[in-house]
Short mmCIF file of C-alpha atoms and ligand atoms in Angstrom, two decimals:
data_model
loop_
_atom_site.label_atom_id
_atom_site.label_comp_id
_atom_site.label_asym_id
_atom_site.label_seq_id
_atom_site.Cartn_x
_atom_site.Cartn_y
_atom_site.Cartn_z
CA MET A 1 -0.83 -27.39 -21.93
CA SER A 2 -1.59 -29.88 -24.38
CA ALA A 3 2.09 -30.45 -25.80
CA ALA A 4 4.70 -32.68 -24.23
CA PHE A 5 7.67 -30.21 -23.37
CA ASP A 6 6.80 -26.09 -22.92
CA LEU A 7 9.49 -23.70 -24.16
CA VAL A 8 9.35 -20.22 -22.77
CA THR A 9 12.18 -17.57 -23.88
CA ALA A 10 12.36 -14.21 -22.34
CA ASP A 11 15.36 -11.61 -23.35
CA ARG A 12 15.98 -10.94 -19.63
CA LEU A 13 14.83 -14.46 -17.55
CA VAL A 14 15.46 -13.72 -14.34
CA THR A 15 16.37 -16.81 -12.35
CA CYS A 16 16.14 -16.08 -8.63
CA ASP A 17 18.41 -19.08 -8.47
CA PRO A 18 21.17 -18.43 -5.90
CA ALA A 19 23.77 -20.11 -7.86
CA LEU A 20 23.62 -17.84 -10.60
CA ALA A 21 23.71 -14.65 -8.06
CA THR A 22 26.70 -12.49 -7.98
CA ALA A 23 26.94 -9.18 -5.93
CA ALA A 24 25.89 -7.40 -9.54
CA ASP A 25 23.24 -9.48 -10.46
CA PRO A 26 21.69 -10.76 -7.28
CA LEU A 27 19.02 -12.34 -9.72
CA GLY A 28 20.32 -14.43 -11.06
CA VAL A 29 19.50 -13.07 -14.37
CA LEU A 30 20.24 -14.81 -18.45
CA THR A 31 20.23 -12.39 -21.27
CA PRO A 32 18.56 -14.03 -22.93
CA GLY A 33 17.33 -17.35 -21.58
CA ALA A 34 14.95 -19.97 -21.81
CA VAL A 35 13.07 -22.38 -19.40
CA LEU A 36 12.01 -26.05 -20.15
CA LEU A 37 8.72 -26.93 -18.39
CA GLU A 38 7.32 -30.68 -18.73
CA GLY A 39 4.69 -32.13 -16.62
CA GLY A 40 4.85 -29.46 -14.56
CA ARG A 41 7.82 -29.07 -13.61
CA VAL A 42 10.72 -26.93 -14.25
CA VAL A 43 13.69 -29.57 -16.85
CA PHE A 44 16.16 -27.59 -18.04
CA ALA A 45 16.68 -23.20 -17.40
CA GLY A 46 19.73 -21.56 -19.33
CA ARG A 47 20.43 -20.70 -22.80
CA VAL A 48 18.30 -20.94 -25.24
CA GLU A 49 20.16 -22.84 -27.62
CA ALA A 50 20.64 -25.32 -24.53
CA ALA A 51 16.64 -25.41 -24.06
CA ARG A 52 16.01 -26.40 -27.59
CA ALA A 53 18.79 -29.44 -27.57
CA ALA A 54 16.97 -30.43 -24.37
CA VAL A 55 14.09 -31.47 -26.02
CA PRO A 56 13.98 -35.09 -27.15
CA ALA A 57 13.98 -35.23 -31.34
CA GLY A 58 10.03 -35.39 -32.46
CA ALA A 59 8.65 -34.04 -29.07
CA ALA A 60 5.60 -31.89 -29.07
CA ILE A 61 6.96 -28.78 -28.01
CA THR A 62 4.67 -25.53 -27.39
CA GLU A 63 6.84 -21.98 -27.64
CA ARG A 64 6.10 -18.87 -25.65
CA ALA A 65 8.85 -15.72 -25.51
CA ALA A 66 8.49 -12.42 -23.59
CA PRO A 67 10.48 -9.68 -22.91
CA LEU A 68 10.78 -10.66 -19.44
CA VAL A 69 10.31 -14.11 -17.14
CA THR A 70 10.28 -14.53 -13.30
CA PRO A 71 9.54 -16.84 -11.59
CA GLY A 72 5.84 -16.53 -10.31
CA LEU A 73 5.14 -14.47 -6.96
CA VAL A 74 4.53 -15.86 -3.78
CA ASP A 75 2.62 -13.35 -0.94
CA ALA A 76 3.71 -15.02 2.37
CA HIS A 77 1.88 -12.53 4.08
CA THR A 78 -2.70 -12.28 3.38
CA HIS A 79 -6.03 -12.02 4.88
CA ALA A 80 -7.26 -12.84 2.02
CA ALA A 81 -10.76 -15.02 3.64
CA TRP A 82 -12.74 -12.10 4.40
CA VAL A 83 -16.51 -11.28 3.38
CA GLY A 84 -18.18 -7.63 4.12
CA SER A 85 -16.79 -3.99 3.45
CA ARG A 86 -15.30 -1.55 5.57
CA HIS A 87 -15.41 1.64 3.81
CA ALA A 88 -17.20 2.80 5.87
CA GLU A 89 -14.08 2.51 8.55
CA TYR A 90 -12.15 3.95 6.23
CA ALA A 91 -13.33 6.75 5.45
CA LEU A 92 -13.37 7.76 8.96
CA ARG A 93 -9.45 6.93 9.64
CA MET A 94 -9.19 9.40 6.65
CA GLN A 95 -10.36 12.46 8.48
CA GLY A 96 -8.13 10.78 11.50
CA ALA A 97 -9.88 8.72 13.53
CA ASP A 98 -7.60 6.01 14.73
CA TYR A 99 -6.59 2.28 13.61
CA GLU A 100 -6.49 1.26 17.02
CA ALA A 101 -9.27 3.31 18.88
CA ILE A 102 -11.37 1.75 16.09
CA ALA A 103 -10.25 -1.33 17.33
CA LYS A 104 -11.41 -1.00 21.17
CA ALA A 105 -14.41 0.60 19.82
CA GLY A 106 -15.93 -2.81 18.41
CA GLY A 107 -14.52 -2.23 15.23
CA GLY A 108 -11.59 -2.99 12.81
CA ILE A 109 -11.41 -6.49 13.02
CA ALA A 110 -13.88 -7.22 14.95
CA SER A 111 -16.15 -5.45 12.27
CA THR A 112 -14.83 -7.97 9.50
CA MET A 113 -15.60 -10.89 12.50
CA ARG A 114 -19.29 -10.60 12.67
CA ALA A 115 -19.26 -10.47 8.66
CA VAL A 116 -17.57 -13.98 8.84
CA ARG A 117 -19.55 -15.11 11.62
CA ALA A 118 -22.79 -14.66 9.25
CA ALA A 119 -21.58 -15.64 6.02
CA SER A 120 -21.57 -19.41 5.19
CA ARG A 121 -18.61 -21.77 3.78
CA ASP A 122 -19.82 -21.45 0.26
CA GLU A 123 -20.06 -17.82 0.42
CA ILE A 124 -16.49 -17.18 2.04
CA ALA A 125 -15.09 -19.25 -0.14
CA ALA A 126 -16.49 -17.45 -3.68
CA GLU A 127 -15.27 -14.01 -2.11
CA LEU A 128 -11.91 -15.72 -1.74
CA THR A 129 -11.79 -17.90 -5.22
CA GLN A 130 -12.79 -14.45 -6.43
CA ARG A 131 -10.00 -11.83 -5.26
CA LEU A 132 -7.20 -15.45 -5.73
CA GLY A 133 -8.39 -14.93 -9.13
CA ARG A 134 -6.99 -11.12 -9.08
CA MET A 135 -4.22 -11.97 -7.73
CA VAL A 136 -2.92 -14.51 -10.26
CA ARG A 137 -4.24 -11.79 -12.92
CA ALA A 138 -0.97 -10.17 -11.24
CA GLY A 139 1.63 -12.48 -11.36
CA VAL A 140 1.21 -14.47 -8.26
CA THR A 141 1.33 -18.39 -8.37
CA THR A 142 1.35 -18.70 -4.68
CA VAL A 143 -0.75 -17.54 -1.70
CA GLU A 144 -0.18 -17.56 1.75
CA VAL A 145 -3.91 -17.01 3.52
CA LYS A 146 -4.73 -16.65 6.83
CA SER A 147 -8.11 -17.79 9.17
CA GLY A 148 -8.44 -14.69 11.71
CA TYR A 149 -11.50 -13.22 11.40
CA GLY A 150 -13.66 -16.02 13.13
CA LEU A 151 -12.38 -15.76 16.90
CA ASP A 152 -14.15 -18.71 17.83
CA LEU A 153 -13.63 -21.80 17.12
CA ALA A 154 -16.67 -23.53 15.17
CA SER A 155 -15.78 -19.41 12.63
CA GLU A 156 -12.19 -20.55 12.05
CA GLU A 157 -13.34 -24.04 11.04
CA LYS A 158 -15.25 -22.14 8.45
CA LEU A 159 -12.76 -19.82 7.38
CA LEU A 160 -10.15 -23.04 6.98
CA GLU A 161 -12.56 -25.09 5.40
CA ALA A 162 -13.44 -21.90 3.17
CA VAL A 163 -9.64 -21.45 2.15
CA ALA A 164 -9.13 -25.13 1.09
CA GLN A 165 -12.49 -25.11 -0.90
CA ALA A 166 -10.82 -22.18 -2.68
CA ARG A 167 -7.24 -23.69 -3.05
CA ALA A 168 -9.33 -26.85 -5.24
CA ALA A 169 -11.06 -24.24 -7.28
CA ALA A 170 -9.38 -24.00 -10.50
CA GLY A 171 -6.90 -21.13 -11.68
CA THR A 172 -6.18 -20.54 -8.41
CA PRO A 173 -2.72 -20.63 -7.42
CA ARG A 174 -1.02 -22.97 -4.87
CA VAL A 175 -2.35 -21.78 -0.99
CA VAL A 176 -0.54 -22.46 2.05
CA ALA A 177 -3.05 -21.74 5.33
CA THR A 178 -1.81 -20.28 8.57
CA TYR A 179 -4.38 -20.21 11.34
CA LEU A 180 -4.52 -16.52 12.78
CA ALA A 181 -5.45 -17.79 16.10
CA LEU A 182 -4.72 -14.50 18.38
CA HIS A 183 -5.81 -11.66 16.79
CA ALA A 184 -8.17 -9.98 18.19
CA LEU A 185 -10.18 -10.49 21.47
CA PRO A 186 -13.58 -11.23 20.72
CA PRO A 187 -16.63 -9.25 22.58
CA GLU A 188 -17.66 -12.69 24.00
CA ALA A 189 -14.43 -13.17 26.05
CA GLY A 190 -13.34 -11.28 29.18
CA ASP A 191 -9.40 -11.60 29.52
CA ARG A 192 -6.71 -12.10 26.93
CA GLY A 193 -4.92 -13.91 29.05
CA ALA A 194 -7.61 -16.61 29.32
CA TYR A 195 -8.73 -16.60 25.91
CA ALA A 196 -5.15 -17.16 24.49
CA ALA A 197 -5.26 -20.15 27.08
CA HIS A 198 -8.42 -21.34 25.70
CA VAL A 199 -7.13 -21.29 22.16
CA THR A 200 -3.96 -22.81 22.79
CA GLN A 201 -5.35 -25.55 24.98
CA ASN A 202 -8.48 -26.37 23.28
CA ASP A 203 -8.78 -24.66 19.82
CA LEU A 204 -5.56 -25.52 18.50
CA PRO A 205 -5.07 -29.20 18.82
CA ALA A 206 -8.89 -29.59 17.97
CA LEU A 207 -8.75 -27.44 14.15
CA ALA A 208 -5.09 -29.23 13.92
CA ALA A 209 -6.30 -32.82 13.86
CA ALA A 210 -8.28 -31.83 10.66
CA GLY A 211 -5.34 -30.69 8.67
CA LEU A 212 -6.15 -27.27 7.91
CA PHE A 213 -3.50 -25.40 7.72
CA ALA A 214 0.63 -25.82 7.88
CA PHE A 215 1.07 -22.31 9.83
CA VAL A 216 -0.11 -20.90 13.15
CA ASP A 217 0.28 -17.12 13.91
CA ALA A 218 -0.52 -14.59 16.46
CA TYR A 219 -0.57 -10.57 16.65
CA ILE A 220 1.48 -9.33 19.08
CA ASP A 221 1.54 -5.71 20.26
CA ARG A 222 0.49 -3.46 22.69
CA SER A 223 -3.24 -3.16 22.08
CA ALA A 224 -2.94 -6.56 20.98
CA PHE A 225 -1.53 -10.07 22.48
CA SER A 226 1.22 -9.88 24.99
CA THR A 227 4.32 -11.96 24.61
CA ALA A 228 3.31 -14.45 27.24
CA ASP A 229 -0.27 -14.80 25.72
CA ALA A 230 1.24 -15.73 23.07
CA ALA A 231 4.26 -17.93 23.58
CA PRO A 232 2.73 -21.17 24.86
CA LEU A 233 0.66 -20.40 21.33
CA PHE A 234 4.09 -20.95 19.48
CA ARG A 235 5.24 -23.72 21.60
CA ARG A 236 2.15 -25.89 21.30
CA ALA A 237 2.24 -25.60 17.37
CA ARG A 238 5.73 -26.56 17.45
CA GLU A 239 5.15 -29.66 19.34
CA LEU A 240 2.25 -30.19 16.88
CA GLY A 241 4.75 -30.46 14.05
CA LEU A 242 3.14 -27.25 13.09
CA GLY A 243 5.44 -23.87 11.91
CA VAL A 244 4.82 -20.72 13.19
CA ARG A 245 4.80 -16.99 11.27
CA ALA A 246 4.00 -13.74 13.67
CA HIS A 247 2.39 -9.92 13.23
CA VAL A 248 5.45 -7.97 15.04
CA GLY A 249 6.47 -4.63 15.92
CA GLN A 250 3.13 -3.06 14.14
CA PHE A 251 2.58 -0.27 16.48
CA ALA A 252 5.20 -0.59 18.97
CA ASP A 253 8.24 -3.09 19.84
CA VAL A 254 6.83 -5.54 23.45
CA GLY A 255 9.81 -7.88 22.81
CA GLY A 256 7.37 -10.47 19.77
CA ALA A 257 10.96 -10.63 17.61
CA GLU A 258 12.90 -12.72 20.47
CA LEU A 259 10.20 -14.47 20.69
CA ALA A 260 9.52 -15.51 17.08
CA ALA A 261 13.47 -15.62 16.65
CA SER A 262 13.27 -18.25 20.31
CA VAL A 263 10.37 -20.17 18.63
CA GLY A 264 12.16 -21.16 15.23
CA ALA A 265 9.41 -18.72 13.06
CA ARG A 266 9.72 -18.94 10.10
CA SER A 267 9.04 -14.71 9.17
CA ALA A 268 8.16 -11.78 12.06
CA ASP A 269 5.99 -9.53 9.75
CA HIS A 270 5.79 -6.14 9.94
CA LEU A 271 8.75 -4.37 12.31
CA GLU A 272 7.86 -0.90 11.83
CA HIS A 273 9.04 -1.03 15.86
CA LEU A 274 12.11 -3.14 16.32
CA GLY A 275 15.21 -2.23 17.84
CA PRO A 276 18.68 -4.16 17.43
CA SER A 277 18.49 -6.83 19.98
CA GLY A 278 14.92 -8.30 17.86
CA ALA A 279 16.88 -7.81 14.87
CA ASP A 280 19.94 -10.00 15.93
CA ALA A 281 17.73 -12.14 16.94
CA LEU A 282 15.94 -13.02 13.81
CA ALA A 283 19.08 -13.09 11.74
CA ALA A 284 20.77 -15.74 14.42
CA ALA A 285 17.23 -17.45 14.05
CA GLY A 286 17.22 -17.69 10.65
CA VAL A 287 13.67 -16.47 11.36
CA ARG A 288 13.30 -14.10 7.31
CA ALA A 289 11.19 -10.27 8.17
CA ALA A 290 7.94 -10.05 6.20
CA LEU A 291 7.70 -6.20 5.40
CA LEU A 292 4.37 -5.17 4.53
CA PRO A 293 4.44 -1.86 2.97
CA VAL A 294 0.89 -1.17 2.07
CA ALA A 295 -0.19 -1.64 5.65
CA SER A 296 2.47 1.24 7.32
CA PHE A 297 1.38 3.32 3.84
CA THR A 298 -2.41 2.98 4.32
CA LEU A 299 -1.39 3.72 8.31
CA GLY A 300 0.39 7.35 7.57
CA GLN A 301 3.20 5.34 9.11
CA ALA A 302 6.92 5.73 8.75
CA PRO A 303 9.24 2.68 7.71
CA PRO A 304 10.50 -0.24 10.16
CA PRO A 305 14.39 0.22 10.53
CA VAL A 306 15.34 -1.63 7.02
CA GLY A 307 18.88 -0.46 7.43
CA LEU A 308 19.19 -2.51 10.44
CA LEU A 309 17.47 -5.99 9.00
CA ARG A 310 20.18 -5.43 6.61
CA SER A 311 23.05 -5.07 8.87
CA ALA A 312 22.07 -7.75 11.62
CA GLY A 313 21.45 -9.67 8.00
CA VAL A 314 17.50 -11.17 8.30
CA PRO A 315 16.78 -11.84 4.69
CA LEU A 316 14.10 -10.12 3.90
CA VAL A 317 10.74 -11.05 2.48
CA VAL A 318 7.69 -8.23 0.64
CA ALA A 319 3.75 -9.16 0.86
CA SER A 320 0.70 -7.78 0.37
CA ASP A 321 -1.41 -8.11 3.86
CA ALA A 322 -4.07 -7.76 1.61
CA ASN A 323 -6.77 -7.67 4.31
CA PRO A 324 -9.89 -4.71 4.24
CA GLY A 325 -8.32 -2.80 7.00
CA THR A 326 -4.85 -1.61 6.66
CA ALA A 327 -4.37 -2.95 3.25
CA PRO A 328 -7.09 -3.12 1.04
CA THR A 329 -5.28 -4.40 -1.60
CA GLU A 330 -4.79 -7.58 -3.67
CA SER A 331 -1.83 -6.59 -5.43
CA LEU A 332 1.39 -7.85 -4.61
CA PRO A 333 3.46 -6.02 -7.34
CA LEU A 334 1.88 -2.52 -5.42
CA ALA A 335 3.58 -3.99 -2.61
CA LEU A 336 7.13 -4.62 -4.22
CA ALA A 337 6.51 -0.81 -5.79
CA LEU A 338 5.98 0.79 -2.40
CA ALA A 339 8.86 -0.94 -0.83
CA VAL A 340 11.54 0.46 -3.25
CA ARG A 341 9.47 3.91 -3.37
CA VAL A 342 9.06 4.37 0.15
CA TYR A 343 11.57 1.34 2.23
CA GLY A 344 14.33 2.02 0.20
CA LEU A 345 14.80 -1.62 -0.74
CA THR A 346 16.60 -2.23 -3.95
CA VAL A 347 14.12 -4.28 -6.98
CA ALA A 348 17.07 -7.33 -6.15
CA GLU A 349 15.72 -7.40 -2.83
CA ALA A 350 11.69 -6.61 -2.88
CA LEU A 351 11.52 -9.10 -5.93
CA LEU A 352 13.22 -12.15 -4.28
CA GLY A 353 11.38 -10.88 -1.09
CA ALA A 354 8.07 -11.86 -3.02
CA THR A 355 9.80 -15.25 -4.59
CA ARG A 356 12.43 -17.05 -3.39
CA GLU A 357 12.69 -15.66 0.30
CA ALA A 358 8.88 -15.85 0.15
CA ALA A 359 9.10 -19.56 -0.61
CA ILE A 360 11.59 -20.15 1.80
CA SER A 361 9.48 -18.68 4.51
CA LEU A 362 6.45 -20.81 3.78
CA GLY A 363 9.14 -24.60 3.24
CA LEU A 364 8.88 -24.17 0.08
CA THR A 365 11.98 -24.71 -1.97
CA ASP A 366 10.53 -25.91 -5.24
CA VAL A 367 8.83 -22.57 -6.15
CA GLY A 368 10.52 -19.15 -6.06
CA VAL A 369 13.13 -19.80 -8.46
CA LEU A 370 13.22 -20.64 -11.98
CA VAL A 371 15.34 -24.28 -11.58
CA PRO A 372 15.17 -27.50 -13.02
CA GLY A 373 13.07 -29.23 -10.27
CA ALA A 374 11.10 -26.63 -9.19
CA SER A 375 7.19 -26.52 -10.05
CA ALA A 376 6.91 -24.87 -13.69
CA ASP A 377 5.46 -21.64 -12.20
CA LEU A 378 6.15 -18.37 -13.51
CA VAL A 379 4.66 -14.85 -14.83
CA LEU A 380 5.65 -13.93 -18.80
CA TRP A 381 5.48 -9.92 -18.35
CA ASP A 382 4.43 -7.24 -20.39
CA LEU A 383 7.57 -5.04 -19.67
CA PRO A 384 10.96 -4.55 -21.00
CA HIS A 385 12.55 -4.98 -17.27
CA GLU A 386 12.25 -6.25 -14.01
CA ALA A 387 12.90 -2.73 -12.68
CA ALA A 388 10.11 -1.74 -14.78
CA LEU A 389 8.08 -4.24 -12.61
CA VAL A 390 7.87 -1.73 -9.44
CA GLN A 391 6.69 0.78 -11.80
CA PRO A 392 3.24 0.82 -13.29
CA TRP A 393 1.46 1.30 -9.96
CA GLY A 394 -1.57 -0.59 -9.04
CA VAL A 395 -1.72 -1.91 -13.10
CA PRO A 396 -1.37 -5.51 -13.64
CA ARG A 397 1.30 -6.75 -15.83
CA ALA A 398 1.45 -9.84 -15.98
CA ARG A 399 0.96 -11.57 -20.11
CA THR A 400 0.24 -15.26 -19.02
CA VAL A 401 0.44 -16.25 -15.86
CA ILE A 402 1.56 -19.81 -15.61
CA GLY A 403 1.18 -22.49 -12.52
CA ARG A 404 2.09 -26.01 -11.70
CA GLY A 405 2.85 -26.10 -15.64
CA ARG A 406 -0.90 -24.57 -16.54
CA VAL A 407 -1.80 -21.61 -17.79
CA LEU A 408 -3.89 -19.44 -15.16
CA SER A 409 -3.88 -16.16 -16.84
CA GLY A 410 -3.58 -14.73 -20.04
CA SER A 411 -2.94 -15.80 -23.19
CA GLY A 412 -2.61 -19.90 -24.02
O1 NIG B 501 -2.08 -7.28 8.82
N1 NIG B 501 -2.67 -6.24 12.06
C1 NIG B 501 -3.35 -6.81 12.20
N2 NIG B 501 -3.86 -7.44 11.32
C2 NIG B 501 -3.75 -7.11 10.36
C3 NIG B 501 -4.80 -6.04 9.86
C4 NIG B 501 -6.72 -6.95 10.24
C5 NIG B 501 -7.46 -6.05 9.58
O2 NIG B 501 -7.88 -4.36 10.32
O3 NIG B 501 -8.54 -6.37 9.47
C6 NIG B 501 -3.14 -6.23 9.50
O4 NIG B 501 -2.39 -5.31 9.49
FE1 FE B 502 -1.36 -9.04 8.49
#
C-alpha cells in the first residue's frame, strides 16, 4: 500500500481486544468500527469518525470497507514443511487400515521422511511457499511451521533452512519455526531412549546454534515417545532459551500434559485423551490447549474433553495441524468450522483460539488483536458476521488479507 495511512472500515470490526470484551461479547466487536494503519502498525482502532479524525490534515489516505473485519488468523500448529504424497496410505486407511499400525510398518511419518530426505532444500521451500500462499488466501497471516520429517540432523537442518527460505519469500505470512525434535523413530535408529538422548545432547544444541527456530516440540504418546524420552529434551530447550510445545494425548494419556506443564510449555496440542490432573496442571501453569479438530475428524476419533478444559480454566487454541497424514488440509477456517460443529466450541472461543490465544501460544502479543500498536495484520471478509466464518465449509472467503500493512492477497 502506497498511501501513508490506510483506513479500513467495517460493519462489524472484531477486535479481540480483551479490554473491550464482555461476557456477552467476548470478541470485542465494534458495529461499525474502523482501524487506521500506518507504517505496518495499527495506530487507531475504534469508532469510524474518531479514526478519520486521527488522520493528520493533508495526509494521503487509502480507504477500504468490508462487512466484516477480523485480525489476521494465526495458525499455531502446522507441519506444513513436507513434500511427497500419502494418498495411497489415505485410501488404505479409509478402508479400515489403522494409522498407528501403518506407522509401525514403516509408513506414515517415515514415508514422508523418505520424500523429504530425497528432496533438496529448494524443492521443500518451493512447496512450502505455495502452501503458505494458499493459507494466506484463507485469511492466515501468522503460521507456526514444524520440522520433524527429516529425523536426522542434516535433514532436519535442511527442513528448517527451507522454512527460513519460505519465510523470506514475497507474499508469505509471518512464520514461526518449531524444531519437532522427537516425531518418529527413524529406521536407522534402534532404540527410542538412545535416539531421544542423542537428539537432546547432539542435534538440539547443534541446530539451536543456527537460530533457525523458536520452539521445540515432541510427540508424546503410546506409540511415539514417552515422557522420560521428552523430559530431558524440553529441559535442555528451556536452558537454551527456547519455548516448548508438545503433541500430547492424541491416542492415549501417557502423562504428556503434566510434563508440558512442568517445563512451562506454551501449548499442549491434540489432547483427545486427557484426565482431570492433566487439565489442572495445564491450567495452573498457564499452558494453552491447542485443539486440532481436522486430525481427530480424519482419524474418526471422539473430541477432546472440552468441558474439562473449560472448567479447569485452560485457554483454548484451534489450529489446522496441516500435515500429509492426519490433517490433509491447509485451511484454518475448516478447523474453525469443525471446532464449532464437532467439538462444540462457541464461535467466540474458536475465533479467539485462532487469533489472540494462538498468538499468545506463539509468544506473540502484537498479532491476533486489533489494538493500537499491534501489527497491521487483518482480514476483510466477504461475509456478513463472524458467526458466518464457520459455515462456508472449505471455501476461502477472505476478500483482502493484509500482513504487516501490505496486501498479501486480494484486491489491493
Ligand atoms: O499432529 N501425530 C503426530 N504428528 C502429526 C501427524 C504427522 C503425520 O502423520 O505425518 C499430527 O497428527
Ligand atoms: Fe501435529
